[in-house]
Coordinates of C-alpha atoms and ligand atoms in Angstrom, one line a residue:
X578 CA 205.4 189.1 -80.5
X579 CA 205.9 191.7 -83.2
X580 CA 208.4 194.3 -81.6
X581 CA 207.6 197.7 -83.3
X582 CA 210.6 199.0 -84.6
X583 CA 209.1 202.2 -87.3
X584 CA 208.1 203.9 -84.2
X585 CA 209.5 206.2 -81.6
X586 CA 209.2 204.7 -78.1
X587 CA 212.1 202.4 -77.6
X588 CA 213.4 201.7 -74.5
X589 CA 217.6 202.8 -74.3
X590 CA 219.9 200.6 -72.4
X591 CA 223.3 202.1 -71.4
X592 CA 225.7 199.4 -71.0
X593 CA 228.7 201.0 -69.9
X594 CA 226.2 201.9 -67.2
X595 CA 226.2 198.2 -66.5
X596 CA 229.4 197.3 -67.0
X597 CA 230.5 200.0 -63.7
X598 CA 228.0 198.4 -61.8
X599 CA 229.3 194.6 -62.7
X600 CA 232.5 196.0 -61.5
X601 CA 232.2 197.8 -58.9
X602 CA 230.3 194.4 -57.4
X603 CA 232.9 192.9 -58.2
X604 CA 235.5 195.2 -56.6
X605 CA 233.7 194.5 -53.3
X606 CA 234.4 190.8 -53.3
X607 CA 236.7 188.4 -51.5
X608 CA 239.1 186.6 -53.7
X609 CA 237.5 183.5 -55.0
X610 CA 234.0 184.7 -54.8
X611 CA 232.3 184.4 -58.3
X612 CA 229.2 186.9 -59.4
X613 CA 226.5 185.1 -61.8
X614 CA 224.7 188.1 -63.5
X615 CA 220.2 187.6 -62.9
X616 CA 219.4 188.1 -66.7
X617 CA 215.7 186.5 -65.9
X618 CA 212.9 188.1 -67.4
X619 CA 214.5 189.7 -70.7
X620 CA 217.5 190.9 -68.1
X621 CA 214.6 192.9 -65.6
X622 CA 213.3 194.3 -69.2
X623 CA 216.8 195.6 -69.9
X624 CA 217.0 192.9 -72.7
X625 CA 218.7 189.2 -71.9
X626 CA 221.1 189.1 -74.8
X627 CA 222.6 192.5 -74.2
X628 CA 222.8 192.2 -70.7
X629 CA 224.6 188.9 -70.8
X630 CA 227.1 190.2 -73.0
X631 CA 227.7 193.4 -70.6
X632 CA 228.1 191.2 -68.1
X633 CA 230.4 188.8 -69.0
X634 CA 232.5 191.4 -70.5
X635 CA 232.3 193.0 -66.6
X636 CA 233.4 189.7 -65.2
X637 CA 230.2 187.9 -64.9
X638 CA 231.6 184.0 -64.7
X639 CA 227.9 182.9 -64.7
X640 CA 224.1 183.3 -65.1
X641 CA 221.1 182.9 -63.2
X642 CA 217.4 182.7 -64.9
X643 CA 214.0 182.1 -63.8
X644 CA 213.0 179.3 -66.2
X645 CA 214.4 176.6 -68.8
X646 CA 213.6 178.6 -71.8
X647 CA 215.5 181.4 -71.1
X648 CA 219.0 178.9 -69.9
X649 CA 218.5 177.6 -73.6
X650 CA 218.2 180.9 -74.9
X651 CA 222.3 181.9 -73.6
X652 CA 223.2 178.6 -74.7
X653 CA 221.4 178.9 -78.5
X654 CA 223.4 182.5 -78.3
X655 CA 226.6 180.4 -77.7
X656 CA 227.4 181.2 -73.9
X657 CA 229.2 178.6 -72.1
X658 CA 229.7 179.9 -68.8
X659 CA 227.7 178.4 -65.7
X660 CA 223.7 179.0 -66.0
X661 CA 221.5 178.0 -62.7
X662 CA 217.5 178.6 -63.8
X663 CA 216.2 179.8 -60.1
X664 CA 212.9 178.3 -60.2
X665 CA 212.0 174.3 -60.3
X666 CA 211.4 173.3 -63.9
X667 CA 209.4 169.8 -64.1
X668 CA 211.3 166.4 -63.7
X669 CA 210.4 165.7 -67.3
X670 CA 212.6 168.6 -68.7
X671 CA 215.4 167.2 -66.4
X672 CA 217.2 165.4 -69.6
X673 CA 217.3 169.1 -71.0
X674 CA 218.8 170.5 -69.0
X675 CA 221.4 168.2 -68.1
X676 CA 222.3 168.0 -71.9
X677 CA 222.9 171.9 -72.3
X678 CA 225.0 171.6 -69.1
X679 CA 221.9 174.0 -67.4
X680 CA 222.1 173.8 -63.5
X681 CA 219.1 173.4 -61.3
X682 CA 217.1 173.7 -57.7
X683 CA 216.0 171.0 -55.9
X684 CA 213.6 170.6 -53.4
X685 CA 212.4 167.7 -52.9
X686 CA 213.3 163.8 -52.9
X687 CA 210.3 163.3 -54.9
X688 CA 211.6 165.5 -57.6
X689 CA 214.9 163.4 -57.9
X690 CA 212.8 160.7 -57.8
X691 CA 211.1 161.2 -60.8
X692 CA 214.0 163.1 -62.9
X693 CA 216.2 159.6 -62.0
X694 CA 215.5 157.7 -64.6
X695 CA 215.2 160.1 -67.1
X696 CA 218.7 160.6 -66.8
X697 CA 220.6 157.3 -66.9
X698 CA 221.2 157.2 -70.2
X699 CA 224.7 157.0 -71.1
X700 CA 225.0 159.9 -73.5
X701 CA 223.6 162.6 -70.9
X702 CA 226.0 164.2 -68.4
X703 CA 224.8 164.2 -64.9
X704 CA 222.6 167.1 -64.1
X705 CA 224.1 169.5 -62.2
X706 CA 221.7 170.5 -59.5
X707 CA 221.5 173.2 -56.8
X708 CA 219.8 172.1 -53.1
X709 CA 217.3 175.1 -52.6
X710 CA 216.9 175.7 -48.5
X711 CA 214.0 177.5 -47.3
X712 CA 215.7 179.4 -44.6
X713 CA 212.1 181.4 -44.3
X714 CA 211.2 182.8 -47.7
X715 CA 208.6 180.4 -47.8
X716 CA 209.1 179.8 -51.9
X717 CA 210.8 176.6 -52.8
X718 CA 213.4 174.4 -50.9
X719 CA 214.0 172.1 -48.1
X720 CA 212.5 172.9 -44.7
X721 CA 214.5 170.4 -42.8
X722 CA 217.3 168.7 -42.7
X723 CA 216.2 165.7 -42.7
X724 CA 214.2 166.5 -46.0
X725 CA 217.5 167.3 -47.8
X726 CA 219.2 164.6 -46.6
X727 CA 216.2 162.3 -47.9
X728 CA 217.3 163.9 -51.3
X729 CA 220.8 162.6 -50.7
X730 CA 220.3 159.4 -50.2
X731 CA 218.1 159.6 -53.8
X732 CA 221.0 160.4 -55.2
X733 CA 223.2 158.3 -53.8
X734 CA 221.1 155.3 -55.5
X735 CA 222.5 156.6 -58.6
X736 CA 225.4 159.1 -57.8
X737 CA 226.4 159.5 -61.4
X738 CA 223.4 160.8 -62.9
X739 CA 223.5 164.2 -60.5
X740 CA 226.8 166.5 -59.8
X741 CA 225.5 168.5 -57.1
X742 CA 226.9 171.2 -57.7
X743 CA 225.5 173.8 -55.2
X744 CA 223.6 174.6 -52.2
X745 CA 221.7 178.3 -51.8
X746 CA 219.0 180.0 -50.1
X747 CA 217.4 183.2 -51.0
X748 CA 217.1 185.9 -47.6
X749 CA 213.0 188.0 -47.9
X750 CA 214.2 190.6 -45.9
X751 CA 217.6 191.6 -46.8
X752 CA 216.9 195.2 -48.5
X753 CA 215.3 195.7 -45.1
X754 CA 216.8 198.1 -42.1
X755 CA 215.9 195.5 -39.4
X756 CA 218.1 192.2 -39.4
X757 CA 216.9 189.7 -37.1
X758 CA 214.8 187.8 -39.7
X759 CA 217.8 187.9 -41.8
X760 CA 220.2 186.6 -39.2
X761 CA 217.7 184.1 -38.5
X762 CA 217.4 182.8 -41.9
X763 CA 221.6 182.7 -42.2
X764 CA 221.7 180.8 -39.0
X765 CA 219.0 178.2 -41.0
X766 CA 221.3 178.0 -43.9
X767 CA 224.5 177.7 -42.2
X768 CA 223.0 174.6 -40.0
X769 CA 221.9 172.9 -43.6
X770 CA 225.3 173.7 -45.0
X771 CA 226.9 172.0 -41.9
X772 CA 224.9 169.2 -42.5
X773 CA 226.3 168.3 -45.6
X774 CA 229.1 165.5 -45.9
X775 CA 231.0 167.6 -48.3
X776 CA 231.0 171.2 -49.6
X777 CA 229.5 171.9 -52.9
X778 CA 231.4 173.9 -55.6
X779 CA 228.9 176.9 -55.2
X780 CA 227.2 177.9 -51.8
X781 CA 225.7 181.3 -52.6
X782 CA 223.1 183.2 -50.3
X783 CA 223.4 186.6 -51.8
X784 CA 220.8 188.6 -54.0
X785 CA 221.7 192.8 -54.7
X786 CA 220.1 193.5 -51.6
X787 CA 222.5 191.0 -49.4
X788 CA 225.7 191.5 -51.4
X789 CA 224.9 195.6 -50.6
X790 CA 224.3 195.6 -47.1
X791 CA 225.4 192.0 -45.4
X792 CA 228.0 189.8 -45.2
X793 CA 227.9 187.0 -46.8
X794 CA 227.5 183.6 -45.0
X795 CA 230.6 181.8 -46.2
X796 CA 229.1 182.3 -49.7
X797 CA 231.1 181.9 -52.4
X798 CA 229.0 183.2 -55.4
X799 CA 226.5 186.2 -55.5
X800 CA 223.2 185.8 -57.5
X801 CA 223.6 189.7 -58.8
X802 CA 220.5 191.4 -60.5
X803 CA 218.6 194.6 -59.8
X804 CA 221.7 196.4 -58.5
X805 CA 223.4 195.7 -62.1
X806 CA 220.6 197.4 -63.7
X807 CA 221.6 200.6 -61.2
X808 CA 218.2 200.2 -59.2
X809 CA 218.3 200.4 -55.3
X810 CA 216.7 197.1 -54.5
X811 CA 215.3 198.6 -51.3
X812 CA 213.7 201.3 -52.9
X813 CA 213.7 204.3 -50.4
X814 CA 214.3 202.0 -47.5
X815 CA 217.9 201.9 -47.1
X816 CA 219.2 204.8 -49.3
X817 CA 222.9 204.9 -48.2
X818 CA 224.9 202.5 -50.6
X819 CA 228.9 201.0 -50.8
X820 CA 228.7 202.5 -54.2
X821 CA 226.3 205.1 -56.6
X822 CA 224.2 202.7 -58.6
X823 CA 223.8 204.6 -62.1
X824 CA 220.1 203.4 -64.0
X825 CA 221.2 201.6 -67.2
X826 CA 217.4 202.3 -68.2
X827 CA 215.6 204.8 -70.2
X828 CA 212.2 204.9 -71.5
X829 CA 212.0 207.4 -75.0
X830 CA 209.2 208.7 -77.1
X831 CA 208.3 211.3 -79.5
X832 CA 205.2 213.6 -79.9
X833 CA 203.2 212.1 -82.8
X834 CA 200.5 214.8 -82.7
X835 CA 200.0 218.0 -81.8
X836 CA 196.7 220.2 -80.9
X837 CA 195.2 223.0 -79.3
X838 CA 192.2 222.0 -77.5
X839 CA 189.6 224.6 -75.7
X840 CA 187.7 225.1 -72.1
X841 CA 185.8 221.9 -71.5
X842 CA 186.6 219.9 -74.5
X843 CA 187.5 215.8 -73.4
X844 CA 190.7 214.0 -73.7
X845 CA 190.4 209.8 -73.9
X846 CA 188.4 207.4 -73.0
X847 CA 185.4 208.6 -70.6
X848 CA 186.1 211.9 -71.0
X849 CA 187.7 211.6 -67.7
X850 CA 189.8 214.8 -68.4
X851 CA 188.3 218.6 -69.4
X852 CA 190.3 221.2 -70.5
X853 CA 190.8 224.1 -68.0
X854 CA 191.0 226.3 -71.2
X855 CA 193.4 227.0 -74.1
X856 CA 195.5 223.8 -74.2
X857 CA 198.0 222.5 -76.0
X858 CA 197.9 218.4 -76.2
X859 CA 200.4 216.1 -77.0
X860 CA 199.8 212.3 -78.3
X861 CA 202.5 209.9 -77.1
X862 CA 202.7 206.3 -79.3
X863 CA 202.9 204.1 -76.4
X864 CA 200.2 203.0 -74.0
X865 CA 199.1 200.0 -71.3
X866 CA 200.2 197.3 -74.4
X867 CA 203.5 198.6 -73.8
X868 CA 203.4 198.4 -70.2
X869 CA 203.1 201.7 -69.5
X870 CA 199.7 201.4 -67.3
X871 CA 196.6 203.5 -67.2
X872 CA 197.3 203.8 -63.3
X873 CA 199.9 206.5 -65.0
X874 CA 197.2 209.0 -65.4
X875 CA 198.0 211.9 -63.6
X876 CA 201.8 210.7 -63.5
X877 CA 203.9 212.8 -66.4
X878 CA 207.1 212.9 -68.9
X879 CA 209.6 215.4 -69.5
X880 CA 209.3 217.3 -72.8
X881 CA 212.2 220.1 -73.3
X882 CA 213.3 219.7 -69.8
X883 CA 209.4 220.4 -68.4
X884 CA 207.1 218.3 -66.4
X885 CA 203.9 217.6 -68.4
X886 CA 201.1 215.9 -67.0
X887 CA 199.2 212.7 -68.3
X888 CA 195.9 213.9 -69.1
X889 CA 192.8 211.7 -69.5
X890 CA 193.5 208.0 -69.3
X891 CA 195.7 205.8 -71.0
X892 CA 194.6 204.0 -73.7
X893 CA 196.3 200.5 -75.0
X894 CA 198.9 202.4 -77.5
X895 CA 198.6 206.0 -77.0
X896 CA 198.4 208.6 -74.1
X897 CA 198.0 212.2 -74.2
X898 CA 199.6 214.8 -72.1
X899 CA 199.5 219.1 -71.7
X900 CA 202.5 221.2 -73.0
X901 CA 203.1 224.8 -72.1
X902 CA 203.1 224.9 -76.0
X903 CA 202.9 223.3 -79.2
X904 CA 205.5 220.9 -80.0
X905 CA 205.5 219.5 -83.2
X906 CA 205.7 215.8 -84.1
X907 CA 208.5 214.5 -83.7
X908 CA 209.6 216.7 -80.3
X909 CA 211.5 213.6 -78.0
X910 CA 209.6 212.5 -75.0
X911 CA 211.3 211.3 -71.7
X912 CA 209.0 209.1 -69.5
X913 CA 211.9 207.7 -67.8
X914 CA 215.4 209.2 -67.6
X915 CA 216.8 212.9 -68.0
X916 CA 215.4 215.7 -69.9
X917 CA 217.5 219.0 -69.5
X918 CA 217.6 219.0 -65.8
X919 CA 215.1 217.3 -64.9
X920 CA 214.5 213.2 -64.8
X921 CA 212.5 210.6 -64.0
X922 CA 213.4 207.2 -62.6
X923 CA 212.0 203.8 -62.6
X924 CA 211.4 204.5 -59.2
X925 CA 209.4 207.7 -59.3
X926 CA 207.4 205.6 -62.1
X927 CA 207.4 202.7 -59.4
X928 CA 206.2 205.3 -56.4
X929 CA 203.4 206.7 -58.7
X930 CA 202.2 203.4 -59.6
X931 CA 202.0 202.1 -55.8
X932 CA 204.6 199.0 -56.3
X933 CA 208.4 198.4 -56.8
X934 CA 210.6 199.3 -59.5
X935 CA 211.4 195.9 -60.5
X936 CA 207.6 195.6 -61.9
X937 CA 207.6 198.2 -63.6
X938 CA 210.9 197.5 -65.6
X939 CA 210.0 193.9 -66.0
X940 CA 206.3 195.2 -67.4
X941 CA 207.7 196.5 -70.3
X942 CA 206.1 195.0 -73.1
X943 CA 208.7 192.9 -75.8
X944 CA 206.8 195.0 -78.0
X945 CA 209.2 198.2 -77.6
X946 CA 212.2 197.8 -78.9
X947 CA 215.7 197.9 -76.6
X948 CA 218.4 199.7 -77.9
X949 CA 222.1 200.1 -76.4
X950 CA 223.7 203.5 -76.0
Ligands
PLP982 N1 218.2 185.0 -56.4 C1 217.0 184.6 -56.4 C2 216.6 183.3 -56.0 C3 216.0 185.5 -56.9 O1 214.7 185.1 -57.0 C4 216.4 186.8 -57.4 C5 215.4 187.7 -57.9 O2 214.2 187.7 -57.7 C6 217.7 187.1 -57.3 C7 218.6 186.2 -56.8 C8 218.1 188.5 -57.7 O3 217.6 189.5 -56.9 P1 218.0 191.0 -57.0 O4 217.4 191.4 -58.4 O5 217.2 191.7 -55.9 O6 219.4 191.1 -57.0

């Protein structure tokens, strides 16, 4: 992926923005309690690198990612802290992981089963693996007991090629108001943790959304992500918060090109949009390829501190929009963040667009660059 540096839509992170949040999580925490930063998906858009840095520099003392190739990408950039990937990689890959010191979810005996003897050789380390529970989020993990204890006894065959070196569960409703599925699904996990003849080094439960608004369930490391990058992760839902989360996020652009159009005359593609009359029409260098959608007709960006409206539809890597007034090239665009005193968040973008704001951070196309501020 070419990332286009020689022009102006770049997307700004503010780490000192992240670094307050990473603290004040950390504030909030009993003694002992560890938080592993979520950097999956380029760090929710924010950019993985960066955010790692931020974070260990907060007091991150580990990572969670979604998949292999991003754990290897924190090791390649020399980070030697902790890194759990959250989703099952193939037993094949197993070997990999256990030779960059990568942790792991398992979820099945079958999975040990095959990943054994890939990994008796002498020169790997065991693999450090995490026992997933599905306490009801229905994604990965044991059901039962008795499943994960079928796992155990897999590794007991050959004790030294596994450290198991955690046991987790991830809540689906905990950015909710109501808590009874959420008590349900920590009454599950605590039964599974009861279950096991010894206590693993890392027993962690909590997402954002949990480490906000619930206690913990004798956790002992939180699995922090959307709340680092200063989004809410119950959208509207629960609005009241232990501490302001401050958007690290903003999305920048200049004017490339300037008209005045007339009554009737068509912007885009399909000539969806007519001029009411005199006009004057900005062209934005950014479009769906970028990840900013063609749903965001209509939707608008701050120019000068104003409101100005997405006319006619988005194409791949340009969009057009009315100004009170010509602005020449080169006139900043905000399509998220502040604009005099006016702004636009992810999750005005998100509400527009019908979906969360961790989509539409995560949609932001490696083709724009990231820049700290
Ligand atoms: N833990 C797991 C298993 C996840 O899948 C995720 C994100 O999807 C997180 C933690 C982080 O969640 P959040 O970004 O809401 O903090």
């Amino acid at each position: 992926m070419v990332t286009a540096t020689l022009r102006p839509s770049t997307v700004l992170v503010n780490e000192t923005v992240i670094l307050h949040n990473v603290a004040h999580a950390l504030a909030r925490l009993d003694a002992g309690t560890e938080l592993f930063a979520v950097v999956k998906a380029d760090a929710y858009g924010h950019g993985l690198l960066r955010v790692a840095r931020v974070a260990e520099k907060a007091g991150a003392t580990g990572f969670c990612v979604a998949v292999l190739d991003e754990a290897l990408a924190l090791r390649q950039a020399h980070f030697t802290q902790p890194i759990l990937v959250l989703g099952l990689i193939e037993p094949q890959y197993a070997p990999v992981a256990a030779a960059n010191h990568i942790s792991v979810p398992v979820a099945s005996a079958a999975w040990l089963e095959a990943a054994l003897p890939l990994l008796t050789s002498e020169k790997l380390p065991p693999l450090a693996i995490h026992l997933a529970i599905d306490t009801g989020m229905g994604r990965i993990g044991f059901q039962t007991i008795a499943q994960m204890q079928d796992a155990l006894a897999v590794i007991g065959k050959q004790p030294e090629c596994f450290d198991v070196a955690g046991i987790f569960t991830h809540f689906s409703t905990a950015d909710e108001k109501d808590t009874a599925y959420f008590e349900m699904q920590a009454r599950r996990f605590n039964a599974f943790t009861a279950a096991l003849p010894k206590r693993p080094r890392y027993v962690h439960v909590s997402n954002s959304a949990t480490s906000l608004w619930h206690a913990a369930c004798n956790g002992n490391m939180i699995r922090f992500g959307v709340a680092m990058y200063g989004l809410n992760p119950s959208g509207h839902a629960i609005p009241e918060v232990p501490y302001a989360l401050e958007p690290a996020l903003s999305l920048v652009s200049q004017i490339v090109f300037c008209k005045q159009v007339h009554q009737g005359d068509a912007i885009s593609y399909g000539a969806t949009y007519r001029a009411s009359g005199d006009e004057f029409i900005g062209t934005v260098p950014m479009g769906y390829a970028d990840g900013w959608l063609r749903r965001m007709q209509g939707f608008h960006v701050l120019i000068d501190g104003q409101f100005c409206e997405i006319v006619g539809r988005v194409c791949m890597d340009q969009f057009m929009v009315r100004m009170p007034k010509a602005y020449p090239a080169g006139t900043p665009v905000v399509l998220v963040g502040q604009s005099g005193d006016q702004s636009i968040s992810l999750q005005d973008v998100a509400d527009y667009s019908d979906t969360i704001h961790y989509e539409i951070a995560c949609s932001l196309a490696a083709r724009l660059p990231r820049q700290s501020v």
